[in-house]
Short mmCIF file of C-alpha atoms in Angstrom, two decimals:
data_model
loop_
_atom_site.label_atom_id
_atom_site.label_comp_id
_atom_site.label_asym_id
_atom_site.label_seq_id
_atom_site.Cartn_x
_atom_site.Cartn_y
_atom_site.Cartn_z
CA MET A 1 -28.46 2.57 -29.35
CA SER A 2 -24.92 1.42 -28.72
CA MET A 3 -22.83 -0.35 -31.28
CA ALA A 4 -22.79 -3.30 -28.98
CA SER A 5 -26.50 -3.49 -28.89
CA LEU A 6 -26.69 -3.04 -32.72
CA LEU A 7 -24.26 -6.13 -33.08
CA GLY A 8 -26.00 -8.24 -30.48
CA LEU A 9 -23.18 -8.06 -27.97
CA SER A 10 -24.93 -6.37 -25.20
CA THR A 11 -24.53 -8.13 -21.86
CA PRO A 12 -27.66 -10.22 -21.27
CA VAL A 13 -26.87 -11.00 -17.68
CA ASP A 14 -25.61 -9.30 -14.49
CA VAL A 15 -22.87 -10.95 -12.52
CA ASP A 16 -22.13 -10.42 -8.85
CA ILE A 17 -19.58 -11.88 -6.48
CA THR A 18 -20.05 -12.11 -2.73
CA PHE A 19 -17.55 -13.38 -0.13
CA ALA A 20 -18.69 -15.98 2.43
CA ASP A 21 -17.65 -14.04 5.64
CA ALA A 22 -17.48 -10.59 4.51
CA ASP A 23 -19.78 -9.36 7.27
CA GLN A 24 -17.61 -10.66 9.99
CA ARG A 25 -14.37 -9.11 8.61
CA LYS A 26 -12.58 -6.03 9.20
CA HIS A 27 -12.98 -3.58 6.37
CA VAL A 28 -10.76 -0.67 5.12
CA ASP A 29 -11.48 2.39 3.09
CA ILE A 30 -8.85 2.87 0.43
CA LYS A 31 -8.62 5.93 -1.77
CA VAL A 32 -8.53 4.61 -5.34
CA ASP A 33 -8.28 7.95 -7.11
CA LYS A 34 -8.46 11.57 -6.29
CA ASP A 35 -12.20 11.84 -5.48
CA ARG A 36 -13.21 8.06 -4.84
CA THR A 37 -12.79 5.84 -1.97
CA GLU A 38 -13.57 2.14 -1.97
CA THR A 39 -14.29 -0.30 1.03
CA TYR A 40 -12.70 -3.75 0.95
CA PRO A 41 -12.89 -6.74 3.32
CA VAL A 42 -9.35 -7.50 4.89
CA TYR A 43 -7.71 -10.86 4.49
CA LEU A 44 -4.57 -12.37 5.71
CA ASP A 45 -1.80 -14.46 4.31
CA GLY A 46 -2.85 -18.14 4.34
CA GLU A 47 -6.65 -17.57 4.84
CA THR A 48 -9.25 -19.09 2.76
CA VAL A 49 -11.09 -17.08 0.23
CA SER A 50 -14.61 -18.35 -0.50
CA GLY A 51 -18.01 -17.15 -1.65
CA LYS A 52 -20.61 -17.11 -4.40
CA VAL A 53 -20.86 -16.03 -7.98
CA ASN A 54 -24.45 -14.94 -8.80
CA ILE A 55 -25.51 -14.85 -12.29
CA ARG A 56 -28.92 -13.14 -13.01
CA LEU A 57 -30.52 -13.41 -16.63
CA ARG A 58 -32.24 -10.21 -17.95
CA ASN A 59 -35.79 -10.28 -19.22
CA GLY A 60 -35.98 -13.98 -19.14
CA LYS A 61 -33.11 -14.35 -21.87
CA ARG A 62 -31.05 -17.41 -22.07
CA LEU A 63 -27.25 -17.43 -22.00
CA GLU A 64 -25.24 -19.75 -24.19
CA HIS A 65 -21.79 -20.07 -23.03
CA ASN A 66 -18.49 -22.01 -23.54
CA GLY A 67 -17.74 -22.46 -19.71
CA ILE A 68 -17.52 -20.32 -16.62
CA LYS A 69 -14.55 -20.13 -14.41
CA VAL A 70 -13.71 -18.39 -11.20
CA GLU A 71 -9.98 -17.35 -10.57
CA PHE A 72 -8.14 -15.78 -7.51
CA VAL A 73 -5.59 -13.31 -8.78
CA GLY A 74 -2.76 -11.28 -7.37
CA SER A 75 -1.64 -8.63 -9.73
CA ILE A 76 0.86 -5.65 -9.85
CA GLU A 77 -0.14 -2.85 -12.29
CA LEU A 78 2.56 -0.30 -13.23
CA PHE A 79 0.81 2.75 -14.38
CA TYR A 80 3.35 3.74 -16.89
CA ASP A 81 2.68 0.22 -18.35
CA ARG A 82 -1.10 0.26 -18.33
CA GLY A 83 -2.86 -2.62 -20.06
CA ARG A 84 -0.06 -5.08 -19.02
CA PRO A 85 -0.61 -6.12 -15.50
CA HIS A 86 1.70 -8.61 -14.08
CA GLU A 87 -0.14 -11.45 -12.52
CA PHE A 88 2.11 -13.15 -9.98
CA LEU A 89 -0.78 -15.44 -8.60
CA THR A 90 -3.49 -17.13 -10.54
CA LEU A 91 -5.60 -19.86 -9.06
CA SER A 92 -8.53 -21.20 -11.29
CA GLN A 93 -11.63 -23.23 -10.78
CA GLU A 94 -14.08 -24.36 -13.44
CA VAL A 95 -17.61 -23.92 -12.09
CA ALA A 96 -19.59 -24.72 -15.23
CA ALA A 97 -19.10 -26.80 -18.30
CA PRO A 98 -20.11 -25.26 -21.69
CA GLY A 99 -23.87 -25.17 -22.02
CA GLU A 100 -26.85 -22.89 -21.62
CA LEU A 101 -28.06 -20.87 -18.57
CA ARG A 102 -32.02 -20.61 -18.59
CA GLN A 103 -32.53 -19.08 -15.12
CA ASN A 104 -30.77 -17.35 -12.46
CA THR A 105 -27.87 -19.44 -11.09
CA SER A 106 -25.23 -19.22 -8.30
CA PHE A 107 -21.99 -21.08 -8.17
CA ASP A 108 -19.81 -21.53 -5.08
CA PHE A 109 -16.08 -21.00 -5.11
CA GLU A 110 -13.45 -21.69 -2.57
CA PHE A 111 -9.73 -21.19 -2.65
CA LYS A 112 -8.31 -22.79 0.34
CA ARG A 113 -5.40 -21.40 2.58
CA VAL A 114 -4.02 -19.10 -0.18
CA GLU A 115 -0.69 -17.76 0.18
CA LYS A 116 -0.87 -14.00 -0.16
CA GLN A 117 2.90 -13.22 0.29
CA TYR A 118 2.52 -9.41 -0.40
CA GLU A 119 0.38 -6.58 1.00
CA CYS A 120 -2.11 -4.62 -1.16
CA TYR A 121 -0.66 -1.09 -2.11
CA ASN A 122 -2.23 1.76 -4.04
CA GLY A 123 0.63 4.14 -4.73
CA ILE A 124 1.50 6.93 -7.07
CA ASN A 125 2.80 4.81 -9.98
CA VAL A 126 1.88 1.21 -8.96
CA ARG A 127 -0.89 -0.77 -7.51
CA LEU A 128 -0.78 -4.18 -6.09
CA ARG A 129 -4.24 -5.94 -5.64
CA TYR A 130 -5.88 -9.32 -5.17
CA PHE A 131 -9.38 -10.08 -6.59
CA VAL A 132 -11.79 -12.69 -7.66
CA ARG A 133 -12.33 -12.75 -11.45
CA VAL A 134 -15.19 -14.46 -13.03
CA THR A 135 -15.12 -15.17 -16.82
CA VAL A 136 -18.15 -16.31 -18.76
CA SER A 137 -16.66 -17.63 -22.10
CA ARG A 138 -18.89 -16.77 -25.05
CA ARG A 139 -18.25 -17.11 -28.75
CA LEU A 140 -17.96 -13.40 -29.61
CA ALA A 141 -17.19 -11.86 -26.38
CA ASP A 142 -16.30 -13.11 -22.86
CA LEU A 143 -18.22 -11.65 -19.84
CA VAL A 144 -15.57 -10.67 -17.16
CA HIS A 145 -16.36 -9.42 -13.62
CA GLU A 146 -13.81 -8.70 -10.78
CA LYS A 147 -14.18 -7.96 -7.14
CA ASP A 148 -11.24 -6.97 -4.88
CA ILE A 149 -10.22 -7.84 -1.37
CA TRP A 150 -7.44 -6.02 0.70
CA VAL A 151 -4.58 -8.02 2.06
CA TYR A 152 -2.54 -7.03 5.14
CA SER A 153 0.99 -8.59 5.51
CA TYR A 154 2.71 -8.98 8.77
CA ARG A 155 6.39 -9.03 8.30
CA MET A 156 8.08 -8.13 11.61
CA PRO A 157 11.56 -6.59 11.54
CA THR A 158 14.51 -8.48 13.42
CA ASP A 159 15.07 -7.57 17.13
CA VAL A 160 17.92 -5.27 16.36
CA ASN A 161 16.54 -1.71 16.30
CA ASN A 162 19.49 0.87 16.95
CA SER A 163 18.80 4.36 17.49
CA ILE A 164 19.75 6.95 14.89
CA LYS A 165 22.38 9.46 15.62
CA MET A 166 23.40 11.93 12.90
CA GLU A 167 25.33 15.18 12.57
CA VAL A 168 24.72 18.19 10.36
CA GLY A 169 27.68 20.65 10.00
CA ILE A 170 28.98 23.41 8.10
CA GLU A 171 32.62 24.16 9.10
CA ASP A 172 33.04 26.91 11.61
CA CYS A 173 29.33 27.86 11.09
CA LEU A 174 26.97 25.19 12.34
CA HIS A 175 27.20 21.81 14.24
CA ILE A 176 24.05 19.87 15.02
CA GLU A 177 23.49 16.48 16.40
CA PHE A 178 20.10 14.81 16.30
CA GLU A 179 19.04 11.57 17.73
CA TYR A 180 15.90 9.44 17.13
CA ASN A 181 15.01 6.68 19.75
CA LYS A 182 15.02 3.79 17.04
CA SER A 183 15.18 3.12 13.28
CA LYS A 184 12.16 0.87 13.00
CA TYR A 185 8.42 1.88 13.87
CA HIS A 186 5.22 0.23 13.75
CA LEU A 187 2.51 2.28 11.83
CA LYS A 188 0.99 3.37 15.15
CA ASP A 189 4.20 4.26 16.90
CA VAL A 190 5.69 7.60 18.06
CA ILE A 191 8.88 8.94 16.88
CA VAL A 192 10.85 10.41 19.66
CA GLY A 193 14.00 12.38 19.39
CA LYS A 194 16.22 15.31 20.34
CA ILE A 195 18.18 17.81 18.42
CA TYR A 196 21.39 19.33 20.07
CA PHE A 197 22.90 22.59 18.84
CA LEU A 198 26.58 22.59 19.42
CA LEU A 199 27.73 25.33 17.24
CA VAL A 200 25.61 28.19 15.87
CA ARG A 201 27.18 30.98 13.88
CA ILE A 202 24.44 31.40 11.16
CA LYS A 203 21.04 32.95 11.80
CA ILE A 204 18.64 30.05 11.60
CA LYS A 205 14.92 31.20 11.11
CA THR A 206 13.04 27.89 11.29
CA MET A 207 13.57 24.20 11.42
CA GLU A 208 11.12 21.49 9.98
CA LEU A 209 10.77 17.83 10.20
CA ALA A 210 9.20 15.81 7.41
CA ILE A 211 8.27 12.25 6.55
CA ILE A 212 9.02 11.51 2.87
CA ARG A 213 7.71 8.46 1.09
CA ARG A 214 9.94 7.40 -1.97
CA GLU A 215 8.34 4.95 -4.40
CA THR A 216 10.65 3.25 -6.92
CA THR A 217 8.93 1.28 -9.83
CA GLY A 218 10.23 -0.79 -12.68
CA ALA A 219 13.76 -1.90 -13.34
CA ALA A 220 16.71 -0.37 -15.19
CA PRO A 221 16.68 1.36 -17.58
CA ASN A 222 13.02 2.04 -16.98
CA LEU A 223 13.36 3.01 -13.42
CA TYR A 224 10.96 5.63 -11.94
CA ASN A 225 11.41 7.43 -8.71
CA GLU A 226 8.68 9.45 -7.14
CA SER A 227 8.74 11.22 -3.78
CA GLU A 228 5.82 12.59 -1.74
CA THR A 229 5.63 14.35 1.55
CA VAL A 230 3.53 12.51 3.96
CA THR A 231 3.72 15.28 6.64
CA LYS A 232 5.80 18.31 7.48
CA PHE A 233 5.70 20.37 10.46
CA GLU A 234 7.76 23.13 12.17
CA ILE A 235 9.77 22.07 15.28
CA MET A 236 11.43 25.49 15.91
CA ASP A 237 10.87 29.01 15.15
CA GLY A 238 13.58 31.50 15.92
CA ALA A 239 17.25 31.35 16.28
CA PRO A 240 18.70 28.58 18.56
CA VAL A 241 21.63 29.17 20.85
CA ARG A 242 24.63 26.90 21.56
CA GLY A 243 23.83 24.24 23.91
CA GLU A 244 20.01 24.30 23.25
CA THR A 245 18.11 21.01 22.87
CA ILE A 246 14.87 20.71 20.79
CA PRO A 247 12.64 17.63 21.73
CA ILE A 248 10.87 15.78 18.89
CA ARG A 249 7.61 13.90 19.29
CA LEU A 250 5.73 12.61 16.28
CA PHE A 251 2.83 10.36 16.47
CA LEU A 252 2.56 8.05 13.23
CA GLY A 253 -1.03 6.90 13.84
CA GLY A 254 -2.63 10.00 12.26
CA PHE A 255 -0.97 9.59 8.91
CA ASP A 256 -1.84 7.52 5.93
CA LEU A 257 1.20 5.10 5.97
CA ALA A 258 1.75 1.77 4.57
CA PRO A 259 4.66 -0.42 5.61
CA THR A 260 8.14 -0.29 3.98
CA PHE A 261 8.28 -2.46 0.92
CA ARG A 262 11.48 -3.66 -0.53
CA ASP A 263 11.74 -4.90 -4.07
CA VAL A 264 8.29 -6.39 -4.14
CA ASN A 265 8.22 -9.10 -6.91
CA LYS A 266 11.17 -7.25 -8.41
CA LYS A 267 8.64 -4.52 -9.47
CA TYR A 268 8.67 -1.73 -6.81
CA SER A 269 9.84 -0.54 -3.45
CA THR A 270 8.48 1.96 -1.10
CA ARG A 271 10.83 3.55 1.47
CA TYR A 272 10.36 6.09 4.24
CA TYR A 273 12.70 8.94 5.26
CA LEU A 274 12.85 11.48 8.16
CA ASN A 275 13.93 14.76 6.53
CA LEU A 276 15.33 17.49 8.85
CA VAL A 277 15.43 20.89 7.08
CA LEU A 278 16.98 24.24 8.61
CA ILE A 279 16.20 27.50 6.95
CA ASP A 280 18.17 30.48 7.50
CA GLU A 281 17.12 34.27 7.36
CA GLU A 282 18.44 34.32 3.86
CA ASN A 283 16.03 31.35 3.00
CA ARG A 284 18.94 29.02 2.38
CA ARG A 285 18.08 25.49 3.34
CA TYR A 286 20.39 22.79 5.05
CA PHE A 287 19.01 19.31 5.31
CA LYS A 288 19.78 15.82 6.31
CA GLN A 289 17.74 12.64 5.48
CA GLN A 290 17.64 9.31 7.25
CA GLU A 291 15.82 6.24 6.16
CA ILE A 292 13.43 4.43 8.76
CA THR A 293 11.55 1.15 8.41
CA LEU A 294 7.76 1.09 9.07
CA PHE A 295 6.06 -2.23 9.69
CA ARG A 296 2.39 -3.41 10.51
CA ARG A 297 1.41 -5.09 13.79
CA LYS A 298 -1.42 -7.36 14.15
CA ILE A 299 -2.32 -5.94 17.48
CA ASP A 300 -2.76 -2.44 15.86
CA ASP A 301 -5.31 -4.08 13.42
CA GLY A 302 -7.33 -5.93 15.98
CA TYR A 303 -5.77 -9.39 15.60
CA PRO A 304 -4.01 -11.44 18.24
CA PRO A 305 -0.32 -10.69 18.23
CA ASP A 306 0.90 -14.39 18.84
CA ASP A 307 2.76 -16.32 16.32
CA GLU A 308 3.91 -13.22 14.25
CA PRO A 309 6.63 -14.34 11.94
CA VAL A 310 10.00 -12.62 12.41
CA VAL A 311 11.63 -11.93 9.20
CA ASN A 312 14.29 -9.32 8.09
CA ALA A 313 13.05 -5.92 7.31
#
């Protein structure tokens, strides 16, 4: 028998949360840890979040309580600071005054036209989540139950979308120019580019292109940077000659990507970089990195593309 049972603290009820229109909503599978994936209903900024809280009494027991409340919460959790989530949004509704439950009971909740200014994110060192939390207040220990939703945010970049042109050079040994068709891409886009070899006097063995995701969390002096390679592939095998051109065509739709996030609630940023690496026959590496902006489009997620806000990205 557990210590909680010995002290009479075992939970005498089951609490369940259901969302009113979950069956009609798009759902996404999110990897929450190494071996576990969860499925969440998708909500957009400004949409109402409503549903029911179902409380089932066990074995006909009664439940004395000091009030029951339902909250809609937006929270940022920094993994190096576990136990202290930052709740940037908290809306609360009292659904029951102090009293006693003698039978199974359901309570409706509704948070109308909720502003959800940030997109959900489950990263290396940070998690941004939205959830409904039910708290049954009790004299000795509150009963708390949470259920998450997933929020997409559509922040379109400005119309300016310049191509990227860069040079990699080692004096009198190597001169390469590479060009990408634009600097801002939606999550289902295709990166199209070309690499021009203007001078080649070293023996290049292979060339790779990678997409790097760099996550920055916290604030100085507790600033943490973590990078991961989303994908890496070889775009050339063998030595190029002067005047040669290598085409690049990279489809983003097959990768697990989130939009670019910049200084979300002053807690974290997520940026993406195209990383070009040249490796010579002595395994020396030459690389050039360029930041790109990724954004989410409604049409890619099955929503009408009209009325998309245009903001700086």
